[in-house]
Coordinates of N, CA and C in Angstrom, one line a residue:
X1 N -7.0 8.2 -11.5 CA -6.8 8.4 -10.0 C -5.5 7.7 -9.6
X2 N -4.7 8.4 -8.6 CA -3.5 7.8 -8.0 C -3.8 7.1 -6.8
X3 N -3.4 5.9 -6.6 CA -3.7 5.2 -5.4 C -2.5 5.2 -4.5
X4 N -2.7 5.2 -3.2 CA -1.7 5.1 -2.2 C -2.1 3.8 -1.3
X5 N -1.0 3.1 -1.0 CA -1.3 1.9 -0.1 C -0.2 1.9 1.0
X6 N -0.7 1.8 2.2 CA 0.1 1.8 3.4 C 0.0 0.3 4.0
X7 N 1.1 -0.4 4.0 CA 1.1 -1.7 4.7 C 1.7 -1.6 6.1
X8 N 0.8 -2.2 6.9 CA 1.3 -2.0 8.4 C 2.4 -2.9 8.8
X9 N 3.0 -2.6 9.9 CA 4.1 -3.4 10.4 C 3.4 -4.7 11.0
X10 N 4.1 -5.7 11.2 CA 3.5 -7.1 11.6 C 2.9 -7.1 13.0
X11 N 3.4 -6.1 13.8 CA 3.0 -6.2 15.2 C 2.0 -5.0 15.5
X12 N 1.3 -4.5 14.5 CA 0.5 -3.5 14.7 C -0.9 -3.8 13.8
X13 N -2.0 -3.2 14.2 CA -3.3 -3.1 13.4 C -3.2 -1.7 12.8
X14 N -2.9 -1.6 11.7 CA -2.6 -0.2 11.0 C -3.9 0.6 11.1
X15 N -5.0 -0.1 10.6 CA -6.2 0.8 10.6 C -6.6 1.3 11.9
X16 N -6.5 0.5 13.0 CA -6.8 0.9 14.4 C -5.7 2.0 14.7
X17 N -4.5 1.8 14.4 CA -3.5 2.9 14.9 C -3.9 4.2 14.2
X18 N -4.4 4.3 13.0 CA -4.6 5.5 12.3 C -5.9 6.1 12.8
X19 N -7.0 5.2 12.9 CA -8.3 5.8 13.2 C -8.5 6.1 14.8
X20 N -7.6 5.6 15.6 CA -7.7 5.9 17.0 C -7.0 7.2 17.3
X21 N -6.4 7.9 16.4 CA -5.8 9.2 16.8 C -6.6 10.2 16.0
X22 N -7.0 11.2 16.8 CA -8.1 12.2 16.2 C -7.4 12.9 15.0
X23 N -6.3 13.3 14.9 CA -5.7 14.0 13.7 C -5.8 13.2 12.5
X24 N -5.3 12.0 12.6 CA -5.4 11.0 11.4 C -6.8 10.6 11.0
X25 N -7.6 10.4 12.1 CA -9.1 10.1 11.7 C -9.8 11.2 11.1
X26 N -9.6 12.4 11.5 CA -10.2 13.6 10.8 C -9.7 13.7 9.4
X27 N -8.4 13.5 9.1 CA -7.9 13.6 7.7 C -8.5 12.6 6.9
X28 N -8.6 11.3 7.5 CA -9.0 10.2 6.6 C -10.5 10.2 6.5
X29 N -11.2 11.1 7.2 CA -12.7 11.3 6.8 C -13.1 11.6 5.5
X30 N -12.1 12.2 4.7 CA -12.3 12.7 3.4 C -12.1 11.5 2.3
X31 N -11.6 10.3 2.8 CA -11.4 9.3 1.9 C -12.2 8.1 2.1
X32 N -12.4 7.3 1.1 CA -13.1 6.0 1.2 C -12.0 5.0 1.4
X33 N -11.8 4.5 2.7 CA -10.7 3.6 3.1 C -11.0 2.2 2.5
X34 N -10.0 1.6 2.1 CA -10.1 0.3 1.6 C -8.9 -0.6 2.3
X35 N -9.1 -1.9 2.1 CA -8.1 -2.8 2.6 C -7.6 -3.7 1.5
X36 N -6.8 -3.3 0.6 CA -6.2 -4.0 -0.6 C -5.5 -5.2 -0.3
X37 N -4.7 -5.2 0.8 CA -4.0 -6.3 1.3 C -4.2 -6.4 2.9
X38 N -3.8 -7.6 3.5 CA -3.9 -7.8 4.9 C -3.2 -6.7 5.6
X39 N -3.8 -6.1 6.7 CA -3.2 -5.0 7.5 C -2.7 -3.9 6.7
X40 N -3.4 -3.5 5.6 CA -3.2 -2.3 4.8 C -4.3 -1.4 4.8
X41 N -4.0 -0.1 4.5 CA -5.0 0.9 4.2 C -4.8 1.5 3.0
X42 N -5.8 1.7 2.2 CA -5.8 2.2 0.8 C -6.6 3.3 0.5
X43 N -6.2 4.3 -0.2 CA -7.0 5.5 -0.6 C -6.8 5.8 -2.1
X44 N -7.6 6.6 -2.7 CA -7.3 7.2 -3.9 C -7.1 8.6 -3.8
X45 N -6.2 9.2 -4.6 CA -5.9 10.6 -4.6 C -6.1 11.2 -6.0
X46 N -6.0 12.4 -6.2 CA -6.2 13.0 -7.6 C -5.1 13.0 -8.4
X47 N -3.9 12.9 -7.9 CA -2.7 13.1 -8.6 C -1.4 12.5 -7.9
X48 N -0.4 12.3 -8.7 CA 0.9 11.9 -8.1 C 1.3 12.8 -7.0
X49 N 1.2 14.2 -7.3 CA 1.6 15.1 -6.4 C 0.9 15.1 -5.1
X50 N -0.4 14.9 -5.2 CA -1.3 14.8 -4.0 C -1.0 13.5 -3.2
X51 N -0.6 12.4 -3.8 CA -0.3 11.2 -3.2 C 1.0 11.4 -2.4
X52 N 2.0 12.1 -3.0 CA 3.3 12.2 -2.3 C 3.1 13.3 -1.1
X53 N 2.3 14.2 -1.3 CA 2.0 15.2 -0.2 C 1.3 14.4 0.9
X54 N 0.3 13.7 0.6 CA -0.4 12.9 1.7 C 0.6 12.0 2.4
X55 N 1.6 11.4 1.8 CA 2.6 10.5 2.5 C 3.5 11.4 3.4
X56 N 3.8 12.6 2.8 CA 4.5 13.5 3.8 C 3.8 14.0 4.9
X57 N 2.5 14.2 4.8 CA 1.7 14.6 5.9 C 1.5 13.4 6.9
X58 N 1.7 12.2 6.4 CA 1.5 11.0 7.3 C 2.9 10.6 7.9
X59 N 3.9 11.3 7.7 CA 5.3 10.9 8.2 C 5.4 10.4 9.5
X60 N 4.7 11.0 10.5 CA 4.8 10.6 11.9 C 4.2 9.2 12.0
X61 N 3.2 8.8 11.3 CA 2.5 7.6 11.4 C 3.4 6.5 10.5
X62 N 3.9 6.9 9.4 CA 4.7 6.1 8.7 C 5.9 5.5 9.4
X63 N 6.5 6.4 10.1 CA 7.7 5.9 10.9 C 7.4 4.9 11.9
X64 N 6.3 5.1 12.6 CA 5.9 4.1 13.7 C 5.1 2.9 13.4
X65 N 4.3 3.0 12.4 CA 3.3 1.9 12.1 C 3.4 1.3 10.8
X66 N 4.1 1.8 9.8 CA 3.9 1.3 8.5 C 5.3 0.7 8.1
X67 N 5.1 -0.5 7.4 CA 6.3 -1.3 6.9 C 6.6 -0.8 5.5
X68 N 5.5 -0.5 4.7 CA 5.8 -0.1 3.2 C 4.8 0.9 2.8
X69 N 5.2 1.9 2.1 CA 4.2 2.9 1.7 C 4.4 3.0 0.1
X70 N 3.3 2.6 -0.7 CA 3.4 2.5 -2.2 C 2.4 3.3 -2.8
X71 N 2.8 3.8 -4.0 CA 1.8 4.7 -4.9 C 1.7 3.9 -6.2
X72 N 0.4 3.9 -6.6 CA 0.1 3.4 -8.0 C -0.3 4.5 -8.9
X73 N 0.6 5.0 -9.8 CA 0.3 6.1 -10.7 C 0.2 5.6 -12.2
X74 N -1.2 5.8 -12.6 CA -1.5 5.3 -14.0 C -0.6 5.8 -15.1
X75 N -0.1 7.1 -14.9 CA 0.8 7.7 -16.0 C 2.1 6.9 -16.1
X76 N 2.5 6.2 -15.1 CA 3.8 5.5 -15.0 C 3.6 4.1 -15.4
X77 N 2.6 3.4 -14.6 CA 2.3 2.0 -14.8 C 0.9 1.8 -14.3
X78 N 0.1 0.9 -15.1 CA -1.2 0.5 -14.5 C -1.1 -0.5 -13.4
X79 N 0.0 -1.3 -13.3 CA -0.1 -2.3 -12.3 C 1.2 -2.5 -11.5
X80 N 2.2 -1.7 -11.7 CA 3.4 -1.8 -11.0 C 3.4 -0.5 -10.0
X81 N 3.5 -0.8 -8.6 CA 3.6 0.3 -7.8 C 4.8 1.0 -7.6
X82 N 4.9 2.1 -7.1 CA 6.2 2.9 -6.9 C 6.4 3.0 -5.4
X83 N 7.7 2.9 -5.0 CA 7.9 3.2 -3.6 C 7.7 4.6 -3.3
X84 N 7.6 5.0 -2.1 CA 7.5 6.4 -1.8 C 8.6 7.4 -2.3
X85 N 9.9 6.8 -2.1 CA 11.0 7.5 -2.6 C 11.0 7.7 -4.1
X86 N 10.6 6.6 -4.7 CA 10.6 6.7 -6.3 C 9.5 7.7 -6.8
X87 N 8.3 7.5 -6.2 CA 7.1 8.4 -6.5 C 7.5 9.8 -6.3
X88 N 8.3 10.2 -5.2 CA 8.7 11.5 -4.9 C 9.8 12.0 -6.0
X89 N 10.7 11.1 -6.3 CA 11.6 11.5 -7.5 C 10.9 11.8 -8.8
X90 N 10.0 11.0 -9.1 CA 9.2 11.2 -10.4 C 8.6 12.5 -10.3
X91 N 7.8 12.7 -9.2 CA 7.1 13.9 -9.1 C 8.1 15.1 -9.2
X92 N 9.3 15.0 -8.6 CA 10.2 16.2 -8.8 C 11.0 16.2 -10.0
X93 N 10.7 15.3 -11.0 CA 11.4 15.3 -12.2 C 12.9 14.9 -12.0
X94 N 13.2 14.2 -11.1 CA 14.5 13.6 -10.9 C 14.7 12.3 -11.5
X95 N 13.6 11.7 -11.8 CA 13.7 10.4 -12.5 C 12.5 10.3 -13.5
X96 N 12.7 10.0 -14.7 CA 11.6 10.0 -15.7 C 10.9 8.6 -15.5
X97 N 9.5 8.6 -15.9 CA 8.8 7.4 -15.7 C 9.4 6.2 -16.5
X98 N 10.0 6.5 -17.8 CA 10.6 5.4 -18.5 C 11.8 4.9 -17.8
X99 N 12.4 5.6 -16.9 CA 13.7 5.2 -16.2 C 13.4 4.5 -14.9
X100 N 12.1 4.3 -14.6 CA 11.8 3.9 -13.2 C 11.6 2.4 -13.1
X101 N 11.7 1.7 -14.1 CA 11.2 0.2 -14.2 C 12.4 -0.7 -14.0
X102 N 13.7 -0.3 -13.8 CA 14.8 -1.3 -13.7 C 14.8 -2.0 -12.3
X103 N 14.6 -1.3 -11.3 CA 14.8 -1.9 -9.9 C 13.6 -2.2 -9.3
X104 N 13.4 -3.6 -9.0 CA 12.0 -4.0 -8.6 C 12.1 -4.7 -7.2
X105 N 11.0 -4.5 -6.5 CA 10.7 -5.3 -5.2 C 9.4 -6.2 -5.5
X106 N 9.7 -7.5 -5.5 CA 8.5 -8.3 -5.9 C 8.0 -9.0 -4.7
X107 N 6.7 -8.8 -4.3 CA 6.2 -9.5 -3.2 C 5.4 -10.7 -3.6
X108 N 5.3 -11.8 -2.8 CA 4.5 -12.8 -3.0 C 3.1 -12.5 -2.4
X109 N 2.1 -13.1 -3.0 CA 0.7 -12.8 -2.6 C 0.0 -14.2 -2.2
X110 N -0.4 -14.2 -1.0 CA -1.1 -15.5 -0.6 C -2.4 -15.3 0.1
X111 N -3.2 -16.2 -0.1 CA -4.6 -16.3 0.7 C -4.4 -16.9 2.0
X112 N -5.5 -17.1 2.8 CA -5.5 -17.5 4.2 C -5.0 -19.0 4.3
X113 N -5.2 -19.8 3.3 CA -4.9 -21.2 3.4 C -3.3 -21.3 3.2
X114 N -2.7 -20.4 2.7 CA -1.2 -20.4 2.4 C -0.4 -19.6 3.3
X115 N -0.9 -18.7 4.1 CA -0.2 -17.9 5.0 C -1.0 -17.5 6.3
X116 N -0.6 -16.5 7.0 CA -1.2 -16.2 8.2 C -2.3 -15.2 8.0
X117 N -2.4 -14.6 6.8 CA -3.3 -13.5 6.6 C -4.6 -14.0 5.9
X118 N -5.6 -13.2 5.9 CA -6.9 -13.4 5.2 C -6.6 -13.6 3.7
X119 N -7.8 -13.8 3.0 CA -7.7 -14.0 1.5 C -8.0 -12.9 0.6
X120 N -8.8 -13.0 -0.4 CA -8.9 -12.0 -1.3 C -9.7 -10.8 -0.9
X121 N -9.3 -9.6 -1.3 CA -10.1 -8.4 -1.0 C -10.3 -7.4 -2.1
X122 N -10.5 -6.3 -2.0 CA -10.7 -5.5 -3.1 C -9.4 -5.0 -3.7
X123 N -9.4 -4.7 -5.0 CA -8.3 -4.0 -5.6 C -7.4 -4.9 -6.3
X124 N -6.7 -5.9 -5.6 CA -5.7 -6.6 -6.2 C -6.0 -7.4 -7.5
X125 N -5.2 -7.4 -8.5 CA -5.4 -8.3 -9.6 C -4.2 -9.3 -9.6
X126 N -4.3 -10.4 -8.8 CA -3.3 -11.2 -8.7 C -3.0 -12.0 -9.9
X127 N -1.7 -12.2 -10.2 CA -1.3 -12.8 -11.4 C -0.4 -14.0 -11.1
X128 N -0.3 -15.1 -11.7 CA 0.8 -16.1 -11.5 C 2.0 -15.5 -12.1
X129 N 3.0 -15.7 -11.3 CA 4.3 -15.2 -11.8 C 4.4 -13.8 -11.4
X130 N 5.5 -13.0 -12.0 CA 5.9 -11.8 -11.4 C 5.1 -10.6 -11.9
X131 N 3.8 -10.7 -11.9 CA 3.0 -9.6 -12.2 C 2.7 -8.8 -11.1
X132 N 1.7 -8.1 -11.0 CA 1.3 -7.2 -9.9 C -0.1 -7.1 -9.6
X133 N -0.5 -6.7 -8.4 CA -2.0 -6.7 -8.0 C -2.4 -5.2 -8.0
X134 N -3.4 -4.9 -8.5 CA -3.9 -3.5 -8.5 C -4.7 -3.4 -7.2
X135 N -4.4 -2.3 -6.4 CA -4.9 -2.2 -4.9 C -5.0 -0.7 -4.6
X136 N -5.2 -0.5 -3.3 CA -5.5 0.8 -2.9 C -4.6 1.2 -1.8
X137 N -4.6 2.5 -1.4 CA -3.4 3.1 -0.5 C -3.8 3.8 0.6
X138 N -3.0 4.7 1.2 CA -2.9 5.2 2.5 C -4.0 6.2 3.0
X139 N -3.7 7.1 3.9 CA -4.6 8.0 4.5 C -4.0 9.3 4.9
X140 N -4.8 10.3 4.9 CA -4.3 11.7 5.0 C -4.4 12.2 6.3
X141 N -3.2 12.7 6.9 CA -3.3 13.2 8.3 C -2.4 14.3 8.5
X142 N -2.5 14.9 9.7 CA -1.6 15.9 10.0 C -0.7 15.5 11.0
X143 N -0.2 16.3 12.0 CA 0.8 15.9 13.0 C 0.3 16.2 14.5
X144 N -0.9 16.7 14.7 CA -1.3 16.9 16.1 C -1.9 15.7 16.8
X145 N -2.0 15.6 18.0 CA -2.6 14.5 18.8 C -2.0 13.2 18.4
X146 N -0.7 13.1 18.4 CA 0.0 12.1 17.7 C -0.1 10.7 18.5
X147 N -0.1 10.8 19.8 CA 0.0 9.6 20.6 C -1.3 9.5 21.4
X148 N -2.3 10.2 21.1 CA -3.5 9.9 21.9 C -4.4 9.0 21.3
X149 N -5.0 8.1 22.0 CA -6.1 7.2 21.6 C -7.4 7.5 22.2
X150 N -8.4 7.5 21.4 CA -9.8 7.9 21.8 C -10.6 6.7 22.2
X151 N -11.0 6.6 23.4 CA -11.9 5.5 23.7 C -13.4 5.6 23.1
X152 N -13.7 6.8 22.8 CA -15.1 7.0 22.4 C -15.1 7.4 20.9
X153 N -14.4 6.7 19.9 CA -14.2 7.0 18.7 C -15.0 6.2 17.7
X154 N -16.0 5.5 18.2 CA -16.7 4.6 17.3 C -17.5 5.3 16.3
X155 N -18.2 6.3 16.6 CA -18.9 7.1 15.6 C -18.0 7.7 14.5
X156 N -17.0 8.3 15.0 CA -16.1 9.1 14.1 C -15.3 8.2 13.3
X157 N -15.0 6.9 13.7 CA -14.2 6.0 12.9 C -15.2 5.6 11.7
X158 N -16.4 5.4 12.0 CA -17.3 5.0 10.9 C -17.5 6.1 9.9
X159 N -17.3 7.3 10.4 CA -17.4 8.4 9.5 C -16.3 8.7 8.7
X160 N -15.2 8.0 8.9 CA -13.8 8.2 8.3 C -13.8 7.3 7.0
X161 N -14.8 6.8 6.4 CA -14.8 6.1 5.3 C -14.2 4.6 5.6
X162 N -14.5 4.0 6.7 CA -13.9 2.8 7.2 C -14.6 1.7 6.5
X163 N -14.4 1.4 5.2 CA -15.1 0.6 4.4 C -14.2 -0.7 4.2
X164 N -14.8 -1.9 4.0 CA -13.9 -3.1 3.7 C -13.9 -3.3 2.2
X165 N -13.1 -4.2 1.7 CA -12.9 -4.4 0.3 C -14.1 -4.9 -0.3
X166 N -14.3 -4.6 -1.7 CA -15.6 -5.0 -2.3 C -15.6 -6.5 -2.5
X167 N -14.4 -7.2 -2.5 CA -14.4 -8.7 -2.6 C -14.6 -9.4 -1.3
X168 N -14.9 -8.7 -0.2 CA -15.1 -9.4 1.1 C -16.6 -9.5 1.3
X169 N -17.0 -10.8 1.0 CA -18.4 -11.2 1.1 C -18.7 -11.5 2.5
X170 N -19.5 -10.6 3.2 CA -20.0 -10.8 4.5 C -19.0 -11.1 5.5
X171 N -17.7 -10.7 5.3 CA -16.6 -11.0 6.3 C -16.0 -12.3 6.1
X172 N -16.5 -13.3 5.2 CA -16.1 -14.5 5.0 C -14.7 -14.6 4.3
X173 N -14.5 -13.6 3.5 CA -13.2 -13.6 2.8 C -12.5 -12.2 3.1
X174 N -11.2 -12.3 3.3 CA -10.5 -11.1 3.6 C -9.5 -10.8 2.5
X175 N -8.7 -9.8 2.7 CA -7.7 -9.5 1.6 C -6.5 -10.4 1.6
X176 N -5.8 -10.5 0.5 CA -4.6 -11.3 0.4 C -3.4 -10.7 1.2
X177 N -2.5 -11.5 1.5 CA -1.4 -11.0 2.4 C -0.2 -10.9 1.6
X178 N 0.6 -9.8 1.6 CA 1.9 -9.7 1.0 C 3.0 -10.4 1.8
X179 N 3.8 -11.2 1.2 CA 4.9 -12.0 1.9 C 6.2 -11.7 1.3
X180 N 7.2 -12.3 1.9 CA 8.6 -11.9 1.6 C 8.9 -11.3 0.2
X181 N 9.4 -10.2 0.3 CA 9.8 -9.4 -1.0 C 11.1 -10.1 -1.6
X182 N 11.1 -10.1 -2.9 CA 12.3 -10.5 -3.6 C 12.8 -9.4 -4.5
X183 N 14.1 -8.9 -4.4 CA 14.6 -7.8 -5.2 C 15.2 -8.4 -6.5
X184 N 14.6 -7.9 -7.6 CA 15.2 -8.3 -8.9 C 15.5 -7.0 -9.8
X185 N 16.3 -7.2 -10.7 CA 16.6 -6.2 -11.8 C 16.0 -6.5 -13.1
X186 N 15.1 -5.7 -13.6 CA 14.6 -6.0 -15.0 C 15.6 -5.7 -16.1
X187 N 15.9 -6.7 -16.9 CA 16.8 -6.6 -17.9 C 16.1 -6.7 -19.3
X188 N 14.9 -7.1 -19.4 CA 14.1 -7.3 -20.6 C 12.6 -7.1 -20.3
X189 N 11.7 -7.5 -21.3 CA 10.4 -7.4 -21.1 C 9.8 -8.2 -19.9
X190 N 10.4 -9.3 -19.5 CA 10.1 -10.1 -18.4 C 10.9 -10.0 -17.2
X191 N 10.4 -10.4 -16.1 CA 11.2 -10.3 -14.8 C 11.2 -11.7 -14.3
X192 N 12.3 -12.0 -13.5 CA 12.5 -13.4 -12.9 C 11.2 -13.8 -12.1
X193 N 10.9 -15.1 -12.2 CA 9.9 -15.6 -11.4 C 10.1 -15.4 -9.9
X194 N 9.1 -15.3 -9.2 CA 9.2 -15.2 -7.7 C 9.5 -16.7 -7.2
X195 N 10.5 -17.0 -6.5 CA 10.8 -18.3 -6.1 C 11.1 -18.4 -4.6
X196 N 10.7 -17.6 -3.8 CA 11.0 -17.7 -2.4 C 10.1 -18.7 -1.6
X197 N 8.9 -18.8 -2.2 CA 7.9 -19.8 -1.7 C 6.7 -19.9 -2.6
X198 N 5.8 -20.9 -2.4 CA 4.7 -21.0 -3.2 C 3.7 -19.9 -3.0
X199 N 3.3 -19.3 -4.0 CA 2.3 -18.1 -3.7 C 1.2 -18.2 -4.8
X200 N 0.2 -17.4 -4.6 CA -1.0 -17.3 -5.5 C -0.7 -16.2 -6.6
X201 N 0.1 -15.4 -6.4 CA 0.4 -14.3 -7.3 C 1.5 -13.5 -6.8
X202 N 1.7 -12.3 -7.6 CA 2.8 -11.4 -7.0 C 2.3 -10.0 -7.3
X203 N 3.0 -9.0 -6.4 CA 2.8 -7.7 -6.6 C 4.1 -7.1 -6.8
X204 N 4.2 -6.2 -7.8 CA 5.5 -5.6 -8.2 C 5.7 -4.1 -7.8
X205 N 6.7 -3.8 -7.1 CA 6.9 -2.5 -6.6 C 8.2 -1.9 -7.2
X206 N 8.2 -0.9 -8.0 CA 9.3 -0.2 -8.5 C 10.1 0.6 -7.4
X207 N 11.4 0.4 -7.2 CA 12.1 1.2 -6.1 C 13.3 1.9 -6.7
X208 N 13.9 2.8 -6.0 CA 15.1 3.5 -6.4 C 16.2 2.7 -6.3
X209 N 17.3 3.0 -7.0 CA 18.6 2.4 -6.9 C 19.1 2.2 -5.5
X210 N 18.9 3.3 -4.8 CA 19.5 3.3 -3.4 C 18.6 2.4 -2.6
X211 N 17.4 2.2 -2.7 CA 16.6 1.4 -1.9 C 16.9 -0.1 -2.3
X212 N 17.1 -0.4 -3.6 CA 17.5 -1.7 -4.1 C 18.8 -2.1 -3.5
X213 N 19.8 -1.3 -3.3 CA 21.0 -1.7 -2.8 C 21.0 -1.6 -1.3
X214 N 20.0 -1.2 -0.6 CA 20.1 -1.0 0.8 C 20.1 -2.4 1.6

């Protein structure tokens, strides 16, 4: 399965923004929503192509509410995410999987005692050093009813697969938080250590050369 992860902007509650809009809520009803990271929404799709198509369908929401959209494609890497642009390039055969590993965006991963976000949740496999955490991704939606919010959406939101992470025991533990990304270039089997702050682990995202230089 290919995973999609949408990480919300700091000033929004991403899950609420998606589920409070009828079009997004109806599309997300086909998925089991997870929260792999703080303020993130994750789903599983059947292929890289369907993951990219999902992100394209969510374009209106990505522009307004999402800080980062990532794809985890097992045929490329079991534990390194792809940026949306890189996932699209691989799907379109513009970049080969073996050519995708040079440019990296490495996030720190912290729990509630180290940052402002909650702790462990479902999906991520945090590692010390520049590894990555397995997690889950976005939601499927169309373009209608884009700025409407429904006050009476409680029942429908529950029907949209609004589940918490498997690691959240009774709400006492939440998902880890992604913090300041560090851009690095892979020149060998190992990548530089994350050194922007003390972290519990790291999450690696492969990006395009254009994104790396932006």
